[in-house]
PDB file of N, CA and C and ligand atoms in Angstrom:
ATOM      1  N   UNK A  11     -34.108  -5.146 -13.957  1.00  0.00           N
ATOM      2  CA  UNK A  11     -32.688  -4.786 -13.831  1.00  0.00           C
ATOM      3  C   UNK A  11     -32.494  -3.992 -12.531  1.00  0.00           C
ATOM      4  N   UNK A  12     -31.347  -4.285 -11.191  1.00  0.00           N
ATOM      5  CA  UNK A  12     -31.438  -3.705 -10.425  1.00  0.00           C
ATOM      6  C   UNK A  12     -30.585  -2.370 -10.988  1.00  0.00           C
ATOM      7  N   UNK A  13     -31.000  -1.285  -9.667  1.00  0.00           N
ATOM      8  CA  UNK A  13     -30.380  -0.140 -10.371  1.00  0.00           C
ATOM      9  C   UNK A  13     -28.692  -0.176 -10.604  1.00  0.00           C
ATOM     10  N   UNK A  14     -28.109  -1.009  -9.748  1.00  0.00           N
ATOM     11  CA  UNK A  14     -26.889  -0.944 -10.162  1.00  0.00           C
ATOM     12  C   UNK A  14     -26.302  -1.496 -11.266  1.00  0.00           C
ATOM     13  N   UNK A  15     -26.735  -2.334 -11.542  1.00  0.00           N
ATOM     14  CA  UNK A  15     -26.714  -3.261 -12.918  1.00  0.00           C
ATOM     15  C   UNK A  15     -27.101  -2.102 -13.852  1.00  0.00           C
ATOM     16  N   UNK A  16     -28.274  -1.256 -14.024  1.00  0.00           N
ATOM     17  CA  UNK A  16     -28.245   0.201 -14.721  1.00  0.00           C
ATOM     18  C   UNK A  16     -27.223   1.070 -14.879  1.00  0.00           C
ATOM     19  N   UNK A  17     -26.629   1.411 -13.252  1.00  0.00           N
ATOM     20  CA  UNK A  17     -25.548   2.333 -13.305  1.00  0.00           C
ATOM     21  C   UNK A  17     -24.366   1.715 -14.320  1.00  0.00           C
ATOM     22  N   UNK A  18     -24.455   0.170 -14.369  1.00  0.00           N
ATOM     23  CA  UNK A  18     -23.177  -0.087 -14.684  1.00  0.00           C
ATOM     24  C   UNK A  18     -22.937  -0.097 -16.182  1.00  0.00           C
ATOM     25  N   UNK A  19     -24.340  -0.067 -16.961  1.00  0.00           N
ATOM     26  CA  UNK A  19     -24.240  -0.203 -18.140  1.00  0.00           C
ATOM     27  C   UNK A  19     -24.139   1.389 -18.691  1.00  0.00           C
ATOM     28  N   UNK A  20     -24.683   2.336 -18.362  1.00  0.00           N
ATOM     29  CA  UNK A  20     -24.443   3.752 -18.401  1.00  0.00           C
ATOM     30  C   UNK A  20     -23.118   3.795 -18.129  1.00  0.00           C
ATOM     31  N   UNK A  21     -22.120   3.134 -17.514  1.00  0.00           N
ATOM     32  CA  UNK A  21     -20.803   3.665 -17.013  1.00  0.00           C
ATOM     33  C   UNK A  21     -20.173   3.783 -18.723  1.00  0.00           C
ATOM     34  N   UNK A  22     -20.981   2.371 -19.914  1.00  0.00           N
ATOM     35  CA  UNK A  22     -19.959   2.290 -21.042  1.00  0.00           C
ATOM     36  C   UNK A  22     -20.241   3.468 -21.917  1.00  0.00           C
ATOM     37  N   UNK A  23     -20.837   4.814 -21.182  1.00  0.00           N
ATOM     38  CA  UNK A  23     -21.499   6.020 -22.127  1.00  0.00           C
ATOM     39  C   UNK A  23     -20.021   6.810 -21.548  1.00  0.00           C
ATOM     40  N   UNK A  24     -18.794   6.189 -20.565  1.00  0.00           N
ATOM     41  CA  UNK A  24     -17.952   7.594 -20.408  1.00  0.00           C
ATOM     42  C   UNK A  24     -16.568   7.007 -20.755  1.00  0.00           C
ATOM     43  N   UNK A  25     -15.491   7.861 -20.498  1.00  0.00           N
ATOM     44  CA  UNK A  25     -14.385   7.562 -21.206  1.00  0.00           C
ATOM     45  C   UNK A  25     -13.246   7.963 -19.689  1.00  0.00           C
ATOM     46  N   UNK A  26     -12.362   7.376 -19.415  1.00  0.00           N
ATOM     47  CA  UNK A  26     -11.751   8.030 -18.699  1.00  0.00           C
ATOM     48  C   UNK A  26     -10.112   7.748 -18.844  1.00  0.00           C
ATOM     49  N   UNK A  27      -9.738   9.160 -18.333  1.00  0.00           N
ATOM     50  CA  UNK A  27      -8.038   9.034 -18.669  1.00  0.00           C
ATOM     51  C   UNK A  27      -7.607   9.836 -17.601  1.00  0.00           C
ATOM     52  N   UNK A  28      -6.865   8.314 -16.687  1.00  0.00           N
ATOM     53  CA  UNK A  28      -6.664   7.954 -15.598  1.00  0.00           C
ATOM     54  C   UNK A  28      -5.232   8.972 -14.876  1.00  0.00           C
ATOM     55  N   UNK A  29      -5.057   9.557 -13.825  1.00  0.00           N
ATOM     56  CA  UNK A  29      -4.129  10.931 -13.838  1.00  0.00           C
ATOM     57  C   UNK A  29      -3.383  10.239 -13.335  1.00  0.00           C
ATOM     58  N   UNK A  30      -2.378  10.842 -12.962  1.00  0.00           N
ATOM     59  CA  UNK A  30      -0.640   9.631 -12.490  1.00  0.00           C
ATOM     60  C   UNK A  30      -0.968   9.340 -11.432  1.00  0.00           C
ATOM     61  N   UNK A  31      -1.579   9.772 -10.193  1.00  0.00           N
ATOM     62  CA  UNK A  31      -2.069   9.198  -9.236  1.00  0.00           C
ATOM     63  C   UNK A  31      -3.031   9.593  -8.386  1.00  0.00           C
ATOM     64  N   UNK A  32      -3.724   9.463  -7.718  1.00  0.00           N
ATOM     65  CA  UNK A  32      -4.918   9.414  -7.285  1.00  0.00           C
ATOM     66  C   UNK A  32      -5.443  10.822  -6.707  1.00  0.00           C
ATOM     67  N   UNK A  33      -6.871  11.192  -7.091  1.00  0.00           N
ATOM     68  CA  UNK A  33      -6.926  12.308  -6.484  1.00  0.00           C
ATOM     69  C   UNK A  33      -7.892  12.341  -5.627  1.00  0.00           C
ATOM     70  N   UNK A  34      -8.310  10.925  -4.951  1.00  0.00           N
ATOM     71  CA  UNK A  34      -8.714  10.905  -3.742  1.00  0.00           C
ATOM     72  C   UNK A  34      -7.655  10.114  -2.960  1.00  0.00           C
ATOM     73  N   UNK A  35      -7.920  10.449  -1.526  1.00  0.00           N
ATOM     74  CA  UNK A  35      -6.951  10.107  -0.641  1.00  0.00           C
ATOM     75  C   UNK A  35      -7.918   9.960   0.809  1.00  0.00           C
ATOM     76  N   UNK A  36      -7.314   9.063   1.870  1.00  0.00           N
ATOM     77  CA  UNK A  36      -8.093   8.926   3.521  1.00  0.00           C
ATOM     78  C   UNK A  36      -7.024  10.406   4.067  1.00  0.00           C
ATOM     79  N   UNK A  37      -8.138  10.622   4.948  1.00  0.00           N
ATOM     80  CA  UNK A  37      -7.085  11.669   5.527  1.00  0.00           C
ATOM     81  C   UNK A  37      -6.573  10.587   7.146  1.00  0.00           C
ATOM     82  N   UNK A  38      -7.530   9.574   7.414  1.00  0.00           N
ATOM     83  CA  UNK A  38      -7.040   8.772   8.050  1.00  0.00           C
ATOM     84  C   UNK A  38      -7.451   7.323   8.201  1.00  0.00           C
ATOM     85  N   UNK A  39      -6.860   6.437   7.527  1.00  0.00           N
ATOM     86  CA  UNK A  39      -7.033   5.237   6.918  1.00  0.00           C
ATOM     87  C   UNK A  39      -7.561   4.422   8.059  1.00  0.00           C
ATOM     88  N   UNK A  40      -7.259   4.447   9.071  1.00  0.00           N
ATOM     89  CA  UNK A  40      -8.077   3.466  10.508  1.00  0.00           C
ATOM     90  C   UNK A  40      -9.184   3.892  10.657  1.00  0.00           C
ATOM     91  N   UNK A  41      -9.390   5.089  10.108  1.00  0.00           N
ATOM     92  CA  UNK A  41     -11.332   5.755  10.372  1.00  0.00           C
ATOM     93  C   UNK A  41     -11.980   4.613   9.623  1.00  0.00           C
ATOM     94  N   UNK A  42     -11.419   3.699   8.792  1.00  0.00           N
ATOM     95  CA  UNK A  42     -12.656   2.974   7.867  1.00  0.00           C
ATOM     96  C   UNK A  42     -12.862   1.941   8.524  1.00  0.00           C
ATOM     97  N   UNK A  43     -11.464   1.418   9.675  1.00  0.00           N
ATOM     98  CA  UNK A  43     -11.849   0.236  10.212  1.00  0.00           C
ATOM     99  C   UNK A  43     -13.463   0.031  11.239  1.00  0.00           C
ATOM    100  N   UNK A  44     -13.363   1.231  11.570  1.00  0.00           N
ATOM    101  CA  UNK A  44     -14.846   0.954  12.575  1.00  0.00           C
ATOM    102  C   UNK A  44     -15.734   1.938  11.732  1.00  0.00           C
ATOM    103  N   UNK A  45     -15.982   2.145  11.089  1.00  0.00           N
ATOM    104  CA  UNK A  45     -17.044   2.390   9.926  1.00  0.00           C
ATOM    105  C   UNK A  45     -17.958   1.344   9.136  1.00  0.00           C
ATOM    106  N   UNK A  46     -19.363   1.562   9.109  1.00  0.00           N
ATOM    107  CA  UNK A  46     -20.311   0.782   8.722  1.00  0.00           C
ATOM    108  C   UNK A  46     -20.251   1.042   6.724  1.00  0.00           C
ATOM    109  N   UNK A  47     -19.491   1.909   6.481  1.00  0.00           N
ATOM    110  CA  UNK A  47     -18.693   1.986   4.705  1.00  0.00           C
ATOM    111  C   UNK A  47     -20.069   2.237   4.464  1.00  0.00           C
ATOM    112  N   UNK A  48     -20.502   2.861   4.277  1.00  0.00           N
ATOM    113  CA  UNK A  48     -21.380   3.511   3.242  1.00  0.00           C
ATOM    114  C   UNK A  48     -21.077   3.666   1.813  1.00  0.00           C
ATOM    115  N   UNK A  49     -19.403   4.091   1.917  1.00  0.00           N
ATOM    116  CA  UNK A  49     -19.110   4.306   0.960  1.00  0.00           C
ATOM    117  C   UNK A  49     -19.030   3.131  -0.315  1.00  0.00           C
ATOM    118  N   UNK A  50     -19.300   1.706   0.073  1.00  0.00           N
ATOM    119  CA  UNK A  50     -19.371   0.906  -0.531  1.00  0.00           C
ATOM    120  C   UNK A  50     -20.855   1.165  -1.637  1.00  0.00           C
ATOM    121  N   UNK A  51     -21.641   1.712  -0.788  1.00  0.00           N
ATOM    122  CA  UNK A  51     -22.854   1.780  -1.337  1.00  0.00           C
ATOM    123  C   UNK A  51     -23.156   3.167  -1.955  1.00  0.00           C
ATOM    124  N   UNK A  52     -23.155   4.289  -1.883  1.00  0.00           N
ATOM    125  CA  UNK A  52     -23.177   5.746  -2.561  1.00  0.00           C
ATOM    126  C   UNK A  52     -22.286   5.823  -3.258  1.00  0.00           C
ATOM    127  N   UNK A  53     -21.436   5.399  -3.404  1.00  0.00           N
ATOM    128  CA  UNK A  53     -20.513   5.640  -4.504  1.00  0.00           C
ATOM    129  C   UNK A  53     -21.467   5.154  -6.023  1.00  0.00           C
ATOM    130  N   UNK A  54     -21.440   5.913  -7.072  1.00  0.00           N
ATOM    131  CA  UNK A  54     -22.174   4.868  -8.000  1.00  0.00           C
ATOM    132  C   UNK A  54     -20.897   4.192  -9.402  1.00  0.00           C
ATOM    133  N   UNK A  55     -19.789   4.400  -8.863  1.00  0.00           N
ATOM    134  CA  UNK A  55     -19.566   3.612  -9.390  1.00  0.00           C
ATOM    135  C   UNK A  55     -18.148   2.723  -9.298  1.00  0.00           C
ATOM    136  N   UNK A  56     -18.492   2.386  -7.551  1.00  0.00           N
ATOM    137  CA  UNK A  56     -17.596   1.490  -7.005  1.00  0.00           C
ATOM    138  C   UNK A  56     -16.418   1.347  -6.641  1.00  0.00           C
ATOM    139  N   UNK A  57     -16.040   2.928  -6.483  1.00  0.00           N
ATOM    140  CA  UNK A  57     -14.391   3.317  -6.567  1.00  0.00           C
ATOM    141  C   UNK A  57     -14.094   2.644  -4.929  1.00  0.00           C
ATOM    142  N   UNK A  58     -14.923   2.664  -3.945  1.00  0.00           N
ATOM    143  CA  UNK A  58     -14.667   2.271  -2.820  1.00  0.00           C
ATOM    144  C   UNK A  58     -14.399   0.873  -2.547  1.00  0.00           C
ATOM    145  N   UNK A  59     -13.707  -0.255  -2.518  1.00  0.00           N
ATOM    146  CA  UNK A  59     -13.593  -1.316  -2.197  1.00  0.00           C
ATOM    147  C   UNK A  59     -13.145  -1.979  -0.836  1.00  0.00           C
ATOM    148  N   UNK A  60     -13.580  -2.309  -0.014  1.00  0.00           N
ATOM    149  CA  UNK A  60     -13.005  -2.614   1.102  1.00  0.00           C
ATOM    150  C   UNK A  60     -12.158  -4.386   0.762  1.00  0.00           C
ATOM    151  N   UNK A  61     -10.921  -4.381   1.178  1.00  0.00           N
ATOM    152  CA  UNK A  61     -10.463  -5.323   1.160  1.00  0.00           C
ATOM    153  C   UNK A  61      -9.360  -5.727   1.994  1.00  0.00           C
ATOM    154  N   UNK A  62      -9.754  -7.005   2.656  1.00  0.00           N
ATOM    155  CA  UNK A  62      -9.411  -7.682   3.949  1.00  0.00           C
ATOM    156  C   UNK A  62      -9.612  -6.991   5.464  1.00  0.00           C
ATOM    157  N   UNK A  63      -8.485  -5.686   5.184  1.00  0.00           N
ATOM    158  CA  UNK A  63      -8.470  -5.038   6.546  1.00  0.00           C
ATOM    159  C   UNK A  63      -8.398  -3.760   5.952  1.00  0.00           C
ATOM    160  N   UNK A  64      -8.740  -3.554   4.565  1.00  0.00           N
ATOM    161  CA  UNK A  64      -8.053  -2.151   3.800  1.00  0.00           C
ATOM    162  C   UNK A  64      -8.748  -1.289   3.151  1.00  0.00           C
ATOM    163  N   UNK A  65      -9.107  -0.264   2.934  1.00  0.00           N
ATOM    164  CA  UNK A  65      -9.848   0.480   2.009  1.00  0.00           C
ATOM    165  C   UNK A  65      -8.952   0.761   0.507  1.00  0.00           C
ATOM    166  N   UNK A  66      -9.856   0.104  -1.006  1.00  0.00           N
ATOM    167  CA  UNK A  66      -8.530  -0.025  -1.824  1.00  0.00           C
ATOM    168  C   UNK A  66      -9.602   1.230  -2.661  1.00  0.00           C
ATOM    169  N   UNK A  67      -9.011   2.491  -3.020  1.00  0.00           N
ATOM    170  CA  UNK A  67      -9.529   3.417  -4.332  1.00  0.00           C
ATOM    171  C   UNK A  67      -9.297   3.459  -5.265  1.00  0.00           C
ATOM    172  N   UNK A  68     -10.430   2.819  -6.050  1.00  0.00           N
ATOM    173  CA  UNK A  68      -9.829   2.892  -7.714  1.00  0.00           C
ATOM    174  C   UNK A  68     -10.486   4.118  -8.101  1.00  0.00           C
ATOM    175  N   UNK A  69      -9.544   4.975  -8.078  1.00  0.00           N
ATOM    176  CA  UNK A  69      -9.616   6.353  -8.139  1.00  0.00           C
ATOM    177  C   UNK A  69      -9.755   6.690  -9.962  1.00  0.00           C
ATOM    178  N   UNK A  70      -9.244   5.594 -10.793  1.00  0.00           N
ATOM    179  CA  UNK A  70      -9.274   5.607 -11.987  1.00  0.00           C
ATOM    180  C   UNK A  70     -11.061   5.827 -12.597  1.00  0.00           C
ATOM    181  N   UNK A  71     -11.975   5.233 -11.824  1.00  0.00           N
ATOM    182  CA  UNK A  71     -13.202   5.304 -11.991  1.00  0.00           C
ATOM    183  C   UNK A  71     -14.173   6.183 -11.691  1.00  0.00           C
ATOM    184  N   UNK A  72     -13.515   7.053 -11.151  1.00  0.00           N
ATOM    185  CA  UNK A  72     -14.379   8.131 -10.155  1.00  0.00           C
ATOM    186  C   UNK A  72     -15.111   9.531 -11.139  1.00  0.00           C
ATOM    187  N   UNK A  73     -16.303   9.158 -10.931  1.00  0.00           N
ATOM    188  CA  UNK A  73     -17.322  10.216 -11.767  1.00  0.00           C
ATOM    189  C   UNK A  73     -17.464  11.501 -11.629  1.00  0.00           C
ATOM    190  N   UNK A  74     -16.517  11.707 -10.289  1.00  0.00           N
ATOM    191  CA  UNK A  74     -16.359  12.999 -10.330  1.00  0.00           C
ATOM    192  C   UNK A  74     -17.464  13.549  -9.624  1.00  0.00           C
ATOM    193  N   UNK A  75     -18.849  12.769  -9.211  1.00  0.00           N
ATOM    194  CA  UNK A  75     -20.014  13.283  -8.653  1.00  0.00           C
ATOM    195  C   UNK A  75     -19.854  14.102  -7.442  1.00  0.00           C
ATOM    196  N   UNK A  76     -18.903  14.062  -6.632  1.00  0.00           N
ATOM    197  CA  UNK A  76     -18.372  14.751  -5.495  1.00  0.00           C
ATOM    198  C   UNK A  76     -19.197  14.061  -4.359  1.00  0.00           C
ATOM    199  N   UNK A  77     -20.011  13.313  -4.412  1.00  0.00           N
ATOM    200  CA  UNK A  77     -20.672  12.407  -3.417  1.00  0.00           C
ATOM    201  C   UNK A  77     -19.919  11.645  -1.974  1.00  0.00           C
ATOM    202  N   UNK A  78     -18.979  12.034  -2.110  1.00  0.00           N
ATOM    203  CA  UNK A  78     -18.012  10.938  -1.507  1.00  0.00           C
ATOM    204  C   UNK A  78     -17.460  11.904  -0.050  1.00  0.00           C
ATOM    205  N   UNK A  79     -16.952  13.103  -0.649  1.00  0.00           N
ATOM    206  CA  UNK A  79     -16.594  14.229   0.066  1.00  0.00           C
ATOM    207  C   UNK A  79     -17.720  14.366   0.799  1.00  0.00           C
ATOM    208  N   UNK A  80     -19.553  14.537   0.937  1.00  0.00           N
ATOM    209  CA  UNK A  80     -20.268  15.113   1.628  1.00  0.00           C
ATOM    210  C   UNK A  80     -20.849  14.331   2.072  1.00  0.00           C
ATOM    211  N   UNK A  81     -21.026  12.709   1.942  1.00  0.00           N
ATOM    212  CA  UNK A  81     -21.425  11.704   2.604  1.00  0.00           C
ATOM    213  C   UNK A  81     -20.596  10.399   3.525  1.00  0.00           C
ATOM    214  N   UNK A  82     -19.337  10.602   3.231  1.00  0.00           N
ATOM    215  CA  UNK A  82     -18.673  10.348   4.247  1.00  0.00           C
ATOM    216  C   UNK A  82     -18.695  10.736   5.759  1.00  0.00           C
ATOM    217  N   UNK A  83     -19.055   9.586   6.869  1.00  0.00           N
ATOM    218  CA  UNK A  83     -19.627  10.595   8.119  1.00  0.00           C
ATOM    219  C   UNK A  83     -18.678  10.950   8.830  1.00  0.00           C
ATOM    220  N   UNK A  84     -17.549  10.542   8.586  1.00  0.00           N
ATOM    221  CA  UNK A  84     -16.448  10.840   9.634  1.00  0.00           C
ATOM    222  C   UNK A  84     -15.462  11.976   8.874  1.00  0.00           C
ATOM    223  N   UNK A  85     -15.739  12.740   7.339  1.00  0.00           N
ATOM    224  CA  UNK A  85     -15.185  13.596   6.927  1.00  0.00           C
ATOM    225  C   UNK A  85     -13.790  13.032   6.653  1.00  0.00           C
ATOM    226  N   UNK A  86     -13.429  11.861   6.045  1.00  0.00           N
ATOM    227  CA  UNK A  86     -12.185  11.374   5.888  1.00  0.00           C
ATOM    228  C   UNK A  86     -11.521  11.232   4.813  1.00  0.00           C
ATOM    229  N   UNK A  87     -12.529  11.734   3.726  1.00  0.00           N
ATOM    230  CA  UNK A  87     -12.447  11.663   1.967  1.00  0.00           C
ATOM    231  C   UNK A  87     -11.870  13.084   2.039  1.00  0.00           C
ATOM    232  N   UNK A  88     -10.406  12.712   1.371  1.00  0.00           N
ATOM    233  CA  UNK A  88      -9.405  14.087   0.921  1.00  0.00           C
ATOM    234  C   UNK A  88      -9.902  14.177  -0.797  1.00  0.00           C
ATOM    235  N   UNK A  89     -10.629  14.829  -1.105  1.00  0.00           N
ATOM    236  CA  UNK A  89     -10.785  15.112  -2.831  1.00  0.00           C
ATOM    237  C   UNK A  89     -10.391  16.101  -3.367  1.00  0.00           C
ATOM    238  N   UNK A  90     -10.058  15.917  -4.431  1.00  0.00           N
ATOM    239  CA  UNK A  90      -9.524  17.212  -5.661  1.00  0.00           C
ATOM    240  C   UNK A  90     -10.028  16.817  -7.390  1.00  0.00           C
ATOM    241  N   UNK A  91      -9.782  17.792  -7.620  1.00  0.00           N
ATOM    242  CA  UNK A  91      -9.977  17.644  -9.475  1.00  0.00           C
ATOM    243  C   UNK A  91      -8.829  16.663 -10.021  1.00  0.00           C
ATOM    244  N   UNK A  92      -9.313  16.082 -10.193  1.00  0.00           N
ATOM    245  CA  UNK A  92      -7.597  15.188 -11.401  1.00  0.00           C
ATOM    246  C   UNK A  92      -7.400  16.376 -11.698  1.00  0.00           C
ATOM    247  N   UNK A  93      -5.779  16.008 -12.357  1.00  0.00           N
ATOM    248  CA  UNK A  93      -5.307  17.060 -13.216  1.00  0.00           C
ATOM    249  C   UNK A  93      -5.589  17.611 -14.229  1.00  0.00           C
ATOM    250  N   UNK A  94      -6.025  18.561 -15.140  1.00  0.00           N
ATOM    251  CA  UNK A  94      -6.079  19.154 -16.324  1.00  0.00           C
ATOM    252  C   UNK A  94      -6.245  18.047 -17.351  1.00  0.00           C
ATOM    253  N   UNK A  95      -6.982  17.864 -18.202  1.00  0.00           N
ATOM    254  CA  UNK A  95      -6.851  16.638 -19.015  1.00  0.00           C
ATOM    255  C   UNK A  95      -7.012  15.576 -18.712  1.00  0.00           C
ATOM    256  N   UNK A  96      -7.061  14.836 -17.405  1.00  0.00           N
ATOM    257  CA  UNK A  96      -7.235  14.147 -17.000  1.00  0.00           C
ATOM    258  C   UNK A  96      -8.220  13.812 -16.271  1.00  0.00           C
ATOM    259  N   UNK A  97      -9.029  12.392 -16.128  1.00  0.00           N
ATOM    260  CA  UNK A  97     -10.113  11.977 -15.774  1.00  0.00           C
ATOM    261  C   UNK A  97     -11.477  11.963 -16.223  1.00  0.00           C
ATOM    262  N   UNK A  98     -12.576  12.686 -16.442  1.00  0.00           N
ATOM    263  CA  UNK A  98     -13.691  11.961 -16.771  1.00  0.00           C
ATOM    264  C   UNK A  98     -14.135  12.630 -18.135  1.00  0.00           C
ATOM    265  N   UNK A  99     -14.666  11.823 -19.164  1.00  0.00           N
ATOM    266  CA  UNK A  99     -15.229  12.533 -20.487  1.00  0.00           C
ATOM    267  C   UNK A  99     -16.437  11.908 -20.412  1.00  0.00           C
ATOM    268  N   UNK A 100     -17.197  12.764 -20.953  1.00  0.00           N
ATOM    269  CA  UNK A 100     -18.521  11.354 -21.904  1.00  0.00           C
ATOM    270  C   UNK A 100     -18.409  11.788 -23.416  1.00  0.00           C
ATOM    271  N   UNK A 101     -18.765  10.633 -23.417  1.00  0.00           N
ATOM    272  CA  UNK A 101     -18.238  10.048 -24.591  1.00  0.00           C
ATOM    273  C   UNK A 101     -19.840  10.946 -25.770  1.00  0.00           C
ATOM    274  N   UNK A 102     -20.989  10.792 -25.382  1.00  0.00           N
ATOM    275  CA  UNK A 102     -22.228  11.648 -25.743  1.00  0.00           C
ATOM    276  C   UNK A 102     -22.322  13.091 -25.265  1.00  0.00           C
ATOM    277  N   UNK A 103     -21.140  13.928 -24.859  1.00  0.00           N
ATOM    278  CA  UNK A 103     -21.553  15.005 -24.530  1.00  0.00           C
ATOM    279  C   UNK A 103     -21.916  15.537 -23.092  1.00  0.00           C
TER     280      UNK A 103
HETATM  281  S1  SF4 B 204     -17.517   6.167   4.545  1.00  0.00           S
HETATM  282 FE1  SF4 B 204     -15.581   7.286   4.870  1.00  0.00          FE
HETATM  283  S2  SF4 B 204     -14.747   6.572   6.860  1.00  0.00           S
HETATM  284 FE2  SF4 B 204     -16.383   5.159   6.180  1.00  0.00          FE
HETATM  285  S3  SF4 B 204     -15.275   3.521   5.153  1.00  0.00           S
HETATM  286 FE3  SF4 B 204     -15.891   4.968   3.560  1.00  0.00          FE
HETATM  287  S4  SF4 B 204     -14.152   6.422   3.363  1.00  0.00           S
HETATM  288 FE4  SF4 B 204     -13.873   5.266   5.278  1.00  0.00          FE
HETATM  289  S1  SF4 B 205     -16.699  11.537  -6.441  1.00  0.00           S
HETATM  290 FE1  SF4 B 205     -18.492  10.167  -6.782  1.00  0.00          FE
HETATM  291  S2  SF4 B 205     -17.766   8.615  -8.227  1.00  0.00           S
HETATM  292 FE2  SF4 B 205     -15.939   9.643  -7.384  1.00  0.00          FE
HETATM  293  S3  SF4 B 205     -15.345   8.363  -5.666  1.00  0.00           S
HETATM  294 FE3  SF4 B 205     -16.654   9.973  -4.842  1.00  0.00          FE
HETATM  295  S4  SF4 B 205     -18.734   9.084  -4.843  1.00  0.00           S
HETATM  296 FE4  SF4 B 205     -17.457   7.804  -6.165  1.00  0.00          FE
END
Protein backbone atom coordinates (compact mmCIF):
# COMPACT_ATOMS: atom_id res chain seq x y z
CA UNK A 1 0.00 0.00 0.00
CA UNK A 2 1.57 3.30 -0.98
CA UNK A 3 1.68 5.71 1.85
CA UNK A 4 -0.89 7.80 0.46
CA UNK A 5 -3.35 5.25 -0.18
CA UNK A 6 -2.62 4.81 3.93
CA UNK A 7 -3.14 8.43 4.58
CA UNK A 8 -6.31 8.10 2.79
CA UNK A 9 -7.83 5.35 4.59
CA UNK A 10 -6.93 6.92 8.12
CA UNK A 11 -8.67 10.12 6.73
CA UNK A 12 -12.23 7.73 7.41
CA UNK A 13 -10.95 7.82 11.39
CA UNK A 14 -12.02 11.93 11.27
CA UNK A 15 -15.12 13.85 11.03
CA UNK A 16 -15.27 17.28 9.73
CA UNK A 17 -17.69 20.26 9.94
CA UNK A 18 -16.93 22.44 7.26
CA UNK A 19 -16.91 26.54 8.49
CA UNK A 20 -18.85 29.05 6.12
CA UNK A 21 -15.79 29.76 4.39
CA UNK A 22 -12.42 29.06 4.09
CA UNK A 23 -9.77 29.53 6.51
CA UNK A 24 -7.02 29.25 4.26
CA UNK A 25 -6.45 31.84 1.75
CA UNK A 26 -3.19 32.90 -1.12
CA UNK A 27 -1.96 36.02 0.05
CA UNK A 28 -1.03 36.14 -3.67
CA UNK A 29 -2.60 33.84 -6.13
CA UNK A 30 0.08 34.37 -9.23
CA UNK A 31 2.88 33.17 -6.66
CA UNK A 32 1.54 29.54 -7.56
CA UNK A 33 1.85 30.15 -11.19
CA UNK A 34 5.72 29.83 -11.23
CA UNK A 35 5.91 27.50 -8.32
CA UNK A 36 7.11 23.86 -8.53
CA UNK A 37 3.60 23.21 -5.80
CA UNK A 38 4.94 21.28 -3.32
CA UNK A 39 2.00 21.87 -1.90
CA UNK A 40 0.42 19.24 -4.01
CA UNK A 41 2.61 16.85 -2.27
CA UNK A 42 2.97 17.79 1.77
CA UNK A 43 -0.25 18.42 2.18
CA UNK A 44 -1.51 14.93 3.54
CA UNK A 45 -4.59 15.30 2.71
CA UNK A 46 -4.95 17.00 -0.62
CA UNK A 47 -6.55 20.26 0.17
CA UNK A 48 -4.15 21.73 -2.53
CA UNK A 49 -5.35 21.13 -6.07
CA UNK A 50 -3.93 22.81 -8.91
CA UNK A 51 -6.35 23.28 -11.69
CA UNK A 52 -5.84 24.48 -15.26
CA UNK A 53 -4.21 27.84 -14.45
CA UNK A 54 -5.63 27.90 -10.70
CA UNK A 55 -4.89 26.90 -7.27
CA UNK A 56 -8.46 25.35 -6.03
CA UNK A 57 -8.57 24.85 -1.68
CA UNK A 58 -10.68 22.46 -0.41
CA UNK A 59 -10.30 23.98 2.71
CA UNK A 60 -13.24 21.66 3.92
CA UNK A 61 -10.48 18.87 4.34
CA UNK A 62 -7.77 20.46 6.04
CA UNK A 63 -6.22 18.54 9.12
CA UNK A 64 -5.32 21.31 10.62
CA UNK A 65 -1.53 19.95 10.66
CA UNK A 66 -0.31 23.55 10.07
CA UNK A 67 2.16 22.10 7.44
CA UNK A 68 1.15 24.30 4.78
CA UNK A 69 1.92 27.69 6.57
CA UNK A 70 5.79 26.54 7.18
CA UNK A 71 6.47 24.72 3.99
CA UNK A 72 5.24 26.88 1.55
CA UNK A 73 8.51 28.57 0.01
CA UNK A 74 7.27 31.69 -1.08
CA UNK A 75 5.24 32.28 2.39
CA UNK A 76 1.88 32.66 0.50
CA UNK A 77 -0.43 30.37 2.73
CA UNK A 78 -2.73 32.95 4.79
CA UNK A 79 -3.95 30.35 7.75
CA UNK A 80 -6.22 30.55 10.73
CA UNK A 81 -8.28 28.26 13.06
CA UNK A 82 -11.82 27.61 11.51
CA UNK A 83 -14.22 28.98 13.61
CA UNK A 84 -15.20 27.66 17.06
CA UNK A 85 -16.99 24.42 16.38
CA UNK A 86 -15.98 24.15 13.33
CA UNK A 87 -13.62 21.90 11.37
CA UNK A 88 -11.69 18.92 12.46
CA UNK A 89 -12.88 16.02 15.05
CA UNK A 90 -11.71 12.45 15.31
CA UNK A 91 -13.97 10.48 15.48
CA UNK A 92 -11.47 7.89 18.10
CA UNK A 93 -10.38 10.61 20.24
S1 LIG B 1 3.62 25.87 -2.36
FE1 LIG B 1 2.70 27.88 -1.90
S2 LIG B 1 3.24 29.25 -3.64
FE2 LIG B 1 3.64 27.09 -4.22
S3 LIG B 1 1.79 26.48 -5.30
FE3 LIG B 1 1.53 25.83 -3.17
S4 LIG B 1 0.49 27.57 -2.14
FE4 LIG B 1 1.27 28.31 -4.12
S1 LIG C 1 -2.88 22.63 7.51
FE1 LIG C 1 -2.13 20.59 6.82
S2 LIG C 1 -3.96 19.52 6.08
FE2 LIG C 1 -4.49 21.71 6.23
S3 LIG C 1 -4.09 22.50 4.19
FE3 LIG C 1 -2.24 22.84 5.38
S4 LIG C 1 -0.94 21.03 4.98
FE4 LIG C 1 -3.03 20.53 4.32
Amino acid sequence: MSSRAAVEKKLFTIRYRADRGSHITLADPARCMSCERPCLLFCPAAVYQWEDDHMRIAYENCLECGTCRIACPSGNVVWRYPTGGTGIAYKRG
